[in-house]
Short mmCIF file of C-alpha atoms and ligand atoms in Angstrom, two decimals:
data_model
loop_
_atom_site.label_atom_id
_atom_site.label_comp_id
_atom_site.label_asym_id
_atom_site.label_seq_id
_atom_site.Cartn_x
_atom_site.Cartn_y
_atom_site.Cartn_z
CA UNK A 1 0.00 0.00 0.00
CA UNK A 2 0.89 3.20 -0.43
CA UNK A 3 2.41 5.54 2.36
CA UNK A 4 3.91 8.44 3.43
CA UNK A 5 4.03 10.69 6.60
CA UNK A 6 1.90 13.72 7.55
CA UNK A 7 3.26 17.24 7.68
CA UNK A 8 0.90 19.89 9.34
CA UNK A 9 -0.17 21.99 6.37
CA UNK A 10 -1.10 25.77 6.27
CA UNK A 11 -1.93 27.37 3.07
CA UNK A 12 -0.39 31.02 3.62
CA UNK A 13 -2.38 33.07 1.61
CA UNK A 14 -0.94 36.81 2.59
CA UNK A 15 -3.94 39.36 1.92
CA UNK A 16 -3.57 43.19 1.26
CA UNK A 17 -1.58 45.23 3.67
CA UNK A 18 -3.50 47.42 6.10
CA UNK A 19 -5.98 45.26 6.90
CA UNK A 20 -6.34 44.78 10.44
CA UNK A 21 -6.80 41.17 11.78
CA UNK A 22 -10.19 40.79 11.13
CA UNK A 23 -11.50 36.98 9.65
CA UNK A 24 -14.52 38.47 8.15
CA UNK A 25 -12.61 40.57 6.06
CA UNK A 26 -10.73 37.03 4.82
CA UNK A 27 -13.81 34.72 4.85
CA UNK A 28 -15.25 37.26 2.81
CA UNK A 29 -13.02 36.96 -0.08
CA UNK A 30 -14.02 35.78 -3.19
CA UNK A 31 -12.11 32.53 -2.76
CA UNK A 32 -12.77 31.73 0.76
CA UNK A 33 -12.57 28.30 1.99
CA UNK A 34 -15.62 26.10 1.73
CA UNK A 35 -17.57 25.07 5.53
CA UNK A 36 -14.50 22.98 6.88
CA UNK A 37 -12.03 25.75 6.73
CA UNK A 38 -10.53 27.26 9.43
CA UNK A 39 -9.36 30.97 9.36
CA UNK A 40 -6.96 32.93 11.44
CA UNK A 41 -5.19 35.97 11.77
CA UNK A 42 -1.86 34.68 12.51
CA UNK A 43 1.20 36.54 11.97
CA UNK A 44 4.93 36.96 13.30
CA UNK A 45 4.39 40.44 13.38
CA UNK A 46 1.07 41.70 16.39
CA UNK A 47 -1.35 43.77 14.96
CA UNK A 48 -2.05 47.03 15.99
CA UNK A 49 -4.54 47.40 19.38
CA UNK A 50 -8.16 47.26 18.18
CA UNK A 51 -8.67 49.99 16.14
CA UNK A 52 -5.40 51.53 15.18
CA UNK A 53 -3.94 50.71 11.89
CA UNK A 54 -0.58 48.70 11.22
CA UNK A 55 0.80 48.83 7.91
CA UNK A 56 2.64 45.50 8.63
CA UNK A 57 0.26 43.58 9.85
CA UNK A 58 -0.40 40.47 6.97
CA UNK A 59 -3.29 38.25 7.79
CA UNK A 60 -2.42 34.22 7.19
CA UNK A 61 -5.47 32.22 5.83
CA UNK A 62 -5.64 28.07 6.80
CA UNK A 63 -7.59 26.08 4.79
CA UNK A 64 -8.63 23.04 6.26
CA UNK A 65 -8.83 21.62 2.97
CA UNK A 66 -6.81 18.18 1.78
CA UNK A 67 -4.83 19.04 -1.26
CA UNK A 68 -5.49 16.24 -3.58
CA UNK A 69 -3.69 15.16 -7.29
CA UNK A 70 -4.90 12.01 -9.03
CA UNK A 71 -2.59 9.98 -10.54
CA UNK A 72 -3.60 8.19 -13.85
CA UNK A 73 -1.96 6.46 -16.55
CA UNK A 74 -2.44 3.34 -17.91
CA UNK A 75 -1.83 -0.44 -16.85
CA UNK A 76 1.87 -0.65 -15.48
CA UNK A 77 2.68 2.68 -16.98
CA UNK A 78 4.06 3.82 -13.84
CA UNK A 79 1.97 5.38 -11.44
CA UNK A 80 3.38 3.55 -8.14
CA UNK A 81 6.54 4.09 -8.75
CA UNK A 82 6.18 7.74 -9.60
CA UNK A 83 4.15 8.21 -6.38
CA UNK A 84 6.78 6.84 -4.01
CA UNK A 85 9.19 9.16 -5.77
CA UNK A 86 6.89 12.39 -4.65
CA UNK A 87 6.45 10.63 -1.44
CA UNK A 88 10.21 10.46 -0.36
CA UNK A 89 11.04 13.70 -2.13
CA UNK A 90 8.14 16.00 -1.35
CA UNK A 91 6.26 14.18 1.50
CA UNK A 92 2.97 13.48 -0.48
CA UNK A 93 0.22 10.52 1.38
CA UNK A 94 -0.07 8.32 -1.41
CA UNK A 95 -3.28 5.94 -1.63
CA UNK A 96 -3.03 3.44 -4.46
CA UNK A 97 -6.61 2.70 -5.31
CA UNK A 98 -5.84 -0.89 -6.64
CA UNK A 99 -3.97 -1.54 -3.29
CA UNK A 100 -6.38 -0.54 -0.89
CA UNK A 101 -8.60 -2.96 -2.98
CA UNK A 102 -6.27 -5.56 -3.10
CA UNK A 103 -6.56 -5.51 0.81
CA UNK A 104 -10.28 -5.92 0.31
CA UNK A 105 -9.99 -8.81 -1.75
CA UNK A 106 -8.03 -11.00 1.04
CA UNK A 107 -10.61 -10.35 3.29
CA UNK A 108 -13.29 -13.16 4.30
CA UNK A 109 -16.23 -10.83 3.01
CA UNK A 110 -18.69 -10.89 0.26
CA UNK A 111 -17.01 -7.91 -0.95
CA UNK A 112 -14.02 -9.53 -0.94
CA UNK A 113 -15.08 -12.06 -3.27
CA UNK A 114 -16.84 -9.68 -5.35
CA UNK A 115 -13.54 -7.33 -5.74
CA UNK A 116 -11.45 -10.42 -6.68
CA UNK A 117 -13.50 -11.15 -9.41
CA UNK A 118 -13.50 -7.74 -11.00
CA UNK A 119 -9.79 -7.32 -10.47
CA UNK A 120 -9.02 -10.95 -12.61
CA UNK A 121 -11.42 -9.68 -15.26
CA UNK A 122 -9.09 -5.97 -15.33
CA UNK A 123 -12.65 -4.17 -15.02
CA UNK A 124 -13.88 -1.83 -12.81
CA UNK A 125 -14.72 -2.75 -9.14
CA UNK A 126 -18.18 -0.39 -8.06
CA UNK A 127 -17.47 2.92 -6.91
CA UNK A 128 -19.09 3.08 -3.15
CA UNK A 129 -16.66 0.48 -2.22
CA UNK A 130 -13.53 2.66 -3.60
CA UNK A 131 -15.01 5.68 -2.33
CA UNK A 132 -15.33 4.81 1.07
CA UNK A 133 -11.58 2.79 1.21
CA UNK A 134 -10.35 6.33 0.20
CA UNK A 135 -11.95 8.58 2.41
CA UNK A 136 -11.21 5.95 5.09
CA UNK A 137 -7.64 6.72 4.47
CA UNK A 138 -7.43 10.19 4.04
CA UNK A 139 -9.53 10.70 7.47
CA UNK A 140 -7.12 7.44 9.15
CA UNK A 141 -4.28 10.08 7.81
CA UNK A 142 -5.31 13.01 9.30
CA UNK A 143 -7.69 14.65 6.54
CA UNK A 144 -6.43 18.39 6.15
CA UNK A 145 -2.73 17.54 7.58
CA UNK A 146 -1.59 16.04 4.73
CA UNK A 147 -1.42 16.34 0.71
CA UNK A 148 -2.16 13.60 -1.16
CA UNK A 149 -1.69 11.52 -4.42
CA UNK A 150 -4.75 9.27 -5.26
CA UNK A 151 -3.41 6.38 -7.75
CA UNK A 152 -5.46 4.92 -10.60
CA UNK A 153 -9.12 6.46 -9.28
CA UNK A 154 -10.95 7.75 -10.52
CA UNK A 155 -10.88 5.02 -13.48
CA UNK A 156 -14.44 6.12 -14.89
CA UNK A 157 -17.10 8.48 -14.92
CA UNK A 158 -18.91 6.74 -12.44
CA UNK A 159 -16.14 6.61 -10.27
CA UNK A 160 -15.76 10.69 -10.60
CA UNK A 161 -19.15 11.29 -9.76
CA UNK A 162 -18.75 9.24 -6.80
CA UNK A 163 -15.64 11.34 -5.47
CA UNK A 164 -17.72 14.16 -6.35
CA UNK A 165 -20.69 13.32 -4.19
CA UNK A 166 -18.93 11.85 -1.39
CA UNK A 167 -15.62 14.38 -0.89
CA UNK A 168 -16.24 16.77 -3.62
CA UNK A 169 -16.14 20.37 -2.16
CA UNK A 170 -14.46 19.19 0.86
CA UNK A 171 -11.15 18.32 -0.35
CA UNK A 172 -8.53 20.65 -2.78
CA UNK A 173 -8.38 18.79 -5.75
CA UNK A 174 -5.38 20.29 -8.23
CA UNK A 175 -5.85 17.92 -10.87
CA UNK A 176 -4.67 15.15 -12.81
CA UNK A 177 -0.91 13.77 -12.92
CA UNK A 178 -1.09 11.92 -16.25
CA UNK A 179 0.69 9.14 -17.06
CA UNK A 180 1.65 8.31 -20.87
CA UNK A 181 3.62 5.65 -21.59
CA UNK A 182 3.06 2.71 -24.78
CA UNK A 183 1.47 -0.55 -24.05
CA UNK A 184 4.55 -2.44 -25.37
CA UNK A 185 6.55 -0.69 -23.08
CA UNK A 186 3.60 -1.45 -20.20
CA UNK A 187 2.92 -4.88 -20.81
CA UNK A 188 7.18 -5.30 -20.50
CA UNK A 189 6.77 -3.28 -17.10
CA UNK A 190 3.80 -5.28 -16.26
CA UNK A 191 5.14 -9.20 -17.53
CA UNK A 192 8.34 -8.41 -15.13
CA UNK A 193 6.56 -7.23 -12.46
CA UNK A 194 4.29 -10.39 -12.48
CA UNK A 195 7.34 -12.01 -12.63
CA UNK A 196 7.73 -11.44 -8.19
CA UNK A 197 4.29 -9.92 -8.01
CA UNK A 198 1.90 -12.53 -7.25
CA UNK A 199 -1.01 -9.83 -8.57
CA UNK A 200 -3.29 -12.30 -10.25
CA UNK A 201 -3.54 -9.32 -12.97
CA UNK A 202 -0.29 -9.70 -13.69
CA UNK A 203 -0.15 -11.52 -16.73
CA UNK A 204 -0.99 -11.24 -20.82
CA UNK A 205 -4.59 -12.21 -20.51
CA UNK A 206 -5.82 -9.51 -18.12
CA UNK A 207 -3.21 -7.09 -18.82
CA UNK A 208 -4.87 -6.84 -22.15
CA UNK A 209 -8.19 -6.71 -20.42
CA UNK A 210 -6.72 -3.95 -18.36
CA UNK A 211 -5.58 -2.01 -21.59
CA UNK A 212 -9.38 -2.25 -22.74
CA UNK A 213 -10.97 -1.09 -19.95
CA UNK A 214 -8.04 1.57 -19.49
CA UNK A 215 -8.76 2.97 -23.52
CA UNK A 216 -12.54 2.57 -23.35
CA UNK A 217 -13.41 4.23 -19.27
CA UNK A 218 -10.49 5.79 -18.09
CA UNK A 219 -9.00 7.41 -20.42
CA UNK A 220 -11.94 8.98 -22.01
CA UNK A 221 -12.11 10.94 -18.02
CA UNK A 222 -8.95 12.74 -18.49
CA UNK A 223 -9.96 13.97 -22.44
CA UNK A 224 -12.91 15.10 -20.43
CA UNK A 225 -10.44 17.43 -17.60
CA UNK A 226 -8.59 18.26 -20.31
CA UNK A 227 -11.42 20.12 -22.22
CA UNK A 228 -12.55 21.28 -19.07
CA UNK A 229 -9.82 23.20 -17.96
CA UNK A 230 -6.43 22.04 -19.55
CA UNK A 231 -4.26 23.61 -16.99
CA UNK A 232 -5.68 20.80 -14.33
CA UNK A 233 -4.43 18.00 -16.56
CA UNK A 234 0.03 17.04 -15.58
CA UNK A 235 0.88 15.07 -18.59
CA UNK A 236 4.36 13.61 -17.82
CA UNK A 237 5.74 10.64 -20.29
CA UNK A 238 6.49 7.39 -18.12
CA UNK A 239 9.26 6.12 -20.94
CA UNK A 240 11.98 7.92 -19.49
CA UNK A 241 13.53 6.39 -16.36
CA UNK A 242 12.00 6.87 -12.71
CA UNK A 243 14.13 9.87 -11.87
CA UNK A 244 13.85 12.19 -15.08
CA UNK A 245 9.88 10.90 -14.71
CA UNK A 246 9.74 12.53 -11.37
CA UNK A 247 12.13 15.66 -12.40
CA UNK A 248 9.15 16.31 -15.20
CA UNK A 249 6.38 15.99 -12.82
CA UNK A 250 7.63 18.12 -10.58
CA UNK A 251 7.54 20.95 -13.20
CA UNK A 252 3.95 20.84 -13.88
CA UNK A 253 3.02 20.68 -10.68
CA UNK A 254 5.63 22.80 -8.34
CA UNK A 255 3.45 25.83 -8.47
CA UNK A 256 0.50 23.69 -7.34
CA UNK A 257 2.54 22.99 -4.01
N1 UP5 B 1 8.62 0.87 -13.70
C1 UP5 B 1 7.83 1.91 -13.33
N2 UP5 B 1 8.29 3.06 -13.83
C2 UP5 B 1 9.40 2.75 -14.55
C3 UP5 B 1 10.31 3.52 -15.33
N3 UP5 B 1 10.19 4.84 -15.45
N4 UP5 B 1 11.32 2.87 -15.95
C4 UP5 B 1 11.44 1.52 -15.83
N5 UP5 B 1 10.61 0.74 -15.10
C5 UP5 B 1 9.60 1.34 -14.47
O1 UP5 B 1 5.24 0.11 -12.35
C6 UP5 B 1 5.07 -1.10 -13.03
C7 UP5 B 1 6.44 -1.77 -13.19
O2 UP5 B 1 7.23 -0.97 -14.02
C8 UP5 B 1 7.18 -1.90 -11.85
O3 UP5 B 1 7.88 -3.11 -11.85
C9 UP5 B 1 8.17 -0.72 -11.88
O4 UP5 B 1 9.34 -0.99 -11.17
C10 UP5 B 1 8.42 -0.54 -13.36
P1 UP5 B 1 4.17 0.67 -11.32
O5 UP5 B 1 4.74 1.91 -10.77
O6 UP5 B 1 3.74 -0.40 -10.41
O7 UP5 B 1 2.98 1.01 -12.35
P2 UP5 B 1 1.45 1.29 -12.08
O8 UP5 B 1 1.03 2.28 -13.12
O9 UP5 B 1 1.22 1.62 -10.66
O10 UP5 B 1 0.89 -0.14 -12.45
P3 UP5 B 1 -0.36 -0.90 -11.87
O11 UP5 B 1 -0.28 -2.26 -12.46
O12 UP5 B 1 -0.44 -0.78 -10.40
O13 UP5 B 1 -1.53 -0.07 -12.55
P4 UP5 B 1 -3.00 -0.50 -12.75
O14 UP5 B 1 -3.70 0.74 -13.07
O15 UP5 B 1 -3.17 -1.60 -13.73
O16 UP5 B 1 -3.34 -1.20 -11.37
P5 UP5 B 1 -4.11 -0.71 -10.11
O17 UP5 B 1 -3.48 -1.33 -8.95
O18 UP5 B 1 -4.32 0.73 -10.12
O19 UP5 B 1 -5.53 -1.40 -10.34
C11 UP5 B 1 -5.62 -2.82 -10.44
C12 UP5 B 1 -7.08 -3.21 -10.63
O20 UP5 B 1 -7.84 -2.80 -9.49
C13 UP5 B 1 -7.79 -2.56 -11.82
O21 UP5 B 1 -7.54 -3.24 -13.02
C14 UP5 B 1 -9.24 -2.67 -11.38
O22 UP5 B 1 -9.72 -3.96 -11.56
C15 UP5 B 1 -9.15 -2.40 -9.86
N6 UP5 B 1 -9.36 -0.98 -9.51
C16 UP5 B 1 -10.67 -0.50 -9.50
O23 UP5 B 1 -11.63 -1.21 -9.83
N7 UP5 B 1 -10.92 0.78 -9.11
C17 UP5 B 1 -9.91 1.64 -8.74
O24 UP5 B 1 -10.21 2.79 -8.40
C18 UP5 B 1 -8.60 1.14 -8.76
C19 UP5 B 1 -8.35 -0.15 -9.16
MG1 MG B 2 0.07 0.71 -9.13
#
C-alpha cells in the first residue's frame, strides 16, 4: 500500500496590507474556503490594538482543505513508482486505489469475493466500495494535515461522480498527474513485475483486459479534464527512467505545491 508521513499543512495566503486582523474581512473573499475551513489571523508580526492601523500587519489564511492530485496512466505505466518518488522527495500521502482494494480482496467478506473477481477480469470494481476505502484513508491520515496523491481512481465516470458526491467540495483537488507511456513498453513493465508480483492481474490475458478497460473508461475521463480546464491536466511521459519521470512531474506541478 501506499504511504507516506503527515506534515501539518497551512496554506499562507498573505492578503492586502492594512488590513487589520479581522476573519470576516478574509472569509469574505471571493475565494474563501468552503464550511470545513478554518481561518486565522496569525502573523509573526502583532497587529495594531483594536482599532489603530498597522501597515505590517499580513493576515495568514488556513484552509482546512486536503490538497489532492490524481494519478492516472495506464496499466503498469508507472503510477506507483512515480508516487513513491513524490512521497520520499516532497512528503505526499499516497493511496493506491488498486492496493487498498487488493486488501479488500483477502478479506473473508462478500465484498471480498466480489472485488477479486473484477480485479481478474481488469474491469472496474463499483465505486461506493472505492469511495469509502479512500476517504477511510485520508480521514485514518489526518484529513487536512496532509497532501495527497490518489493512484489509478478515478478510473471512470462513475467513479468521478462518486468522489464528487462523497468528498467533492471538501477536499482541494489540483488535478490530474497523467501518465503516458506505450502498451509495449507497459505490458514489458507489467510481464516483469508479475514475474515477483503474485497480482493475479499480472499476466498477458488480463493485462490486455486492463488495456481495454483503461482505452474505453479511463481514459476517455482525463480527455474530459482536459477540455474542461487544460491547466488541471500534468501530462508527464512514463518512458523515461523513474528519476527524469519525477524531475518532469515536478515541473507541472511545483506551483500547485
Ligand atoms: N517501472 C515503473 N516506472 C518505470 C520507469 N520509469 N522505468 C522503468 N521501469 C519502471 O510500475 C510497473 C512496473 O514498471 C514496476 O515493476 C516498476 O518498477 C516498473 P508501477 O509503478 O507499479 O505502475 P502502475 O502504473 O502503478 O501499475 P499498476 O499495475 O499498479 O496499474 P493498474 O492501473 O493496472 O493497477 P491498479 O493497482 O491501479 O488497479 C488494479 C485493478 O484494481 C484494476 O484493473 C481494477 O480492476 C481495480 N481498480 C478499481 O476497480 N478501481 C480503482 O479505483 C482502482 C483499481
Ligand atoms: Mg500501481
Amino acid at each position: 500500500m501506499g504511504q507516506g508521513c503527515c506534515t501539518s499543512r497551512s496554506v499562507v495566503e498573505p492578503v492586502s496590507q492594512n488590513q487589520n486582523a479581522s476573519v470576516n474581512s478574509i472569509t469574505n473573499q471571493p475565494n474563501a474556503p468552503g464550511p470545513l475551513a478554518v481561518t486565522t489571523g496569525v502573523s509573526t508580526h502583532q497587529p495594531a490594538a483594536a482599532g489603530g492601523e498597522d501597515k505590517d500587519f499580513i493576515p495568514i489564511r488556513t484552509t482546512a482543505k486536503p490538497i489532492v492530485f490524481f494519478v492516472l496512466g495506464g496499466p503498469g505505466s508507472g503510477k506507483g513508482t512515480l508516487c513513491a518518488n513524490l512521497v520520499k522527495k516532497q512528503k505526499f500521502v499516497h493511496f493506491s486505489a488498486g492496493d487498498l482494494l487488493r486488501e479488500v480482496a483477502k478479506e473473508d467478506s462478500e465484498d471480498s469475493k466480489l472485488v477479486n473477481s473484477y480485479i481478474s477480469q481488469g474491469k472496474i470494481v463499483p465505486v461506493r466500495i472505492t469511495i469509502s476505502l479512500i476517504e477511510n484513508a485520508m480521514r485514518a491520515k489526518g484529513w487536512e494535515k496532509c497532501r495527497y496523491l490518489i493512484d489509478g481512481f478515478p478510473r471512470n465516470l462513475d467513479n468521478y461522480q462518486g468522489w464528487n458526491e462523497v468528498i467533492g467540495d471538501k477536499a482541494d483537488l489540483k488535478g490530474i498527474i497523467f501518465i503516458t507511456c506505450t502498451e509495449e513498453t507497459m505490458m514489458k513493465r507489467i510481464l516483469k513485475r508479475g514475474e515477483t508480483s503474485g497480482r493475479v492481474d499480472d499476466n498477458v490475458d488480463t493485462a490486455k483486459k486492463r488495456f481495454v478497460t483503461y482505452n474505453s473508461e479511463t481514459f476517455p475521463i482525463i480527455e474530459a479534464k482536459r477540455k474542461e480546464n487544460p491547466d488541471s491536466v500534468f501530462e508527464v511521459s512514463a518512458e523515461n527512467s523513474p528519476d527524469q519521470v519525477y524531475a518532469e512531474c515536478m515541473k507541472k506541478i511545483a506551483h500547485h505545491l
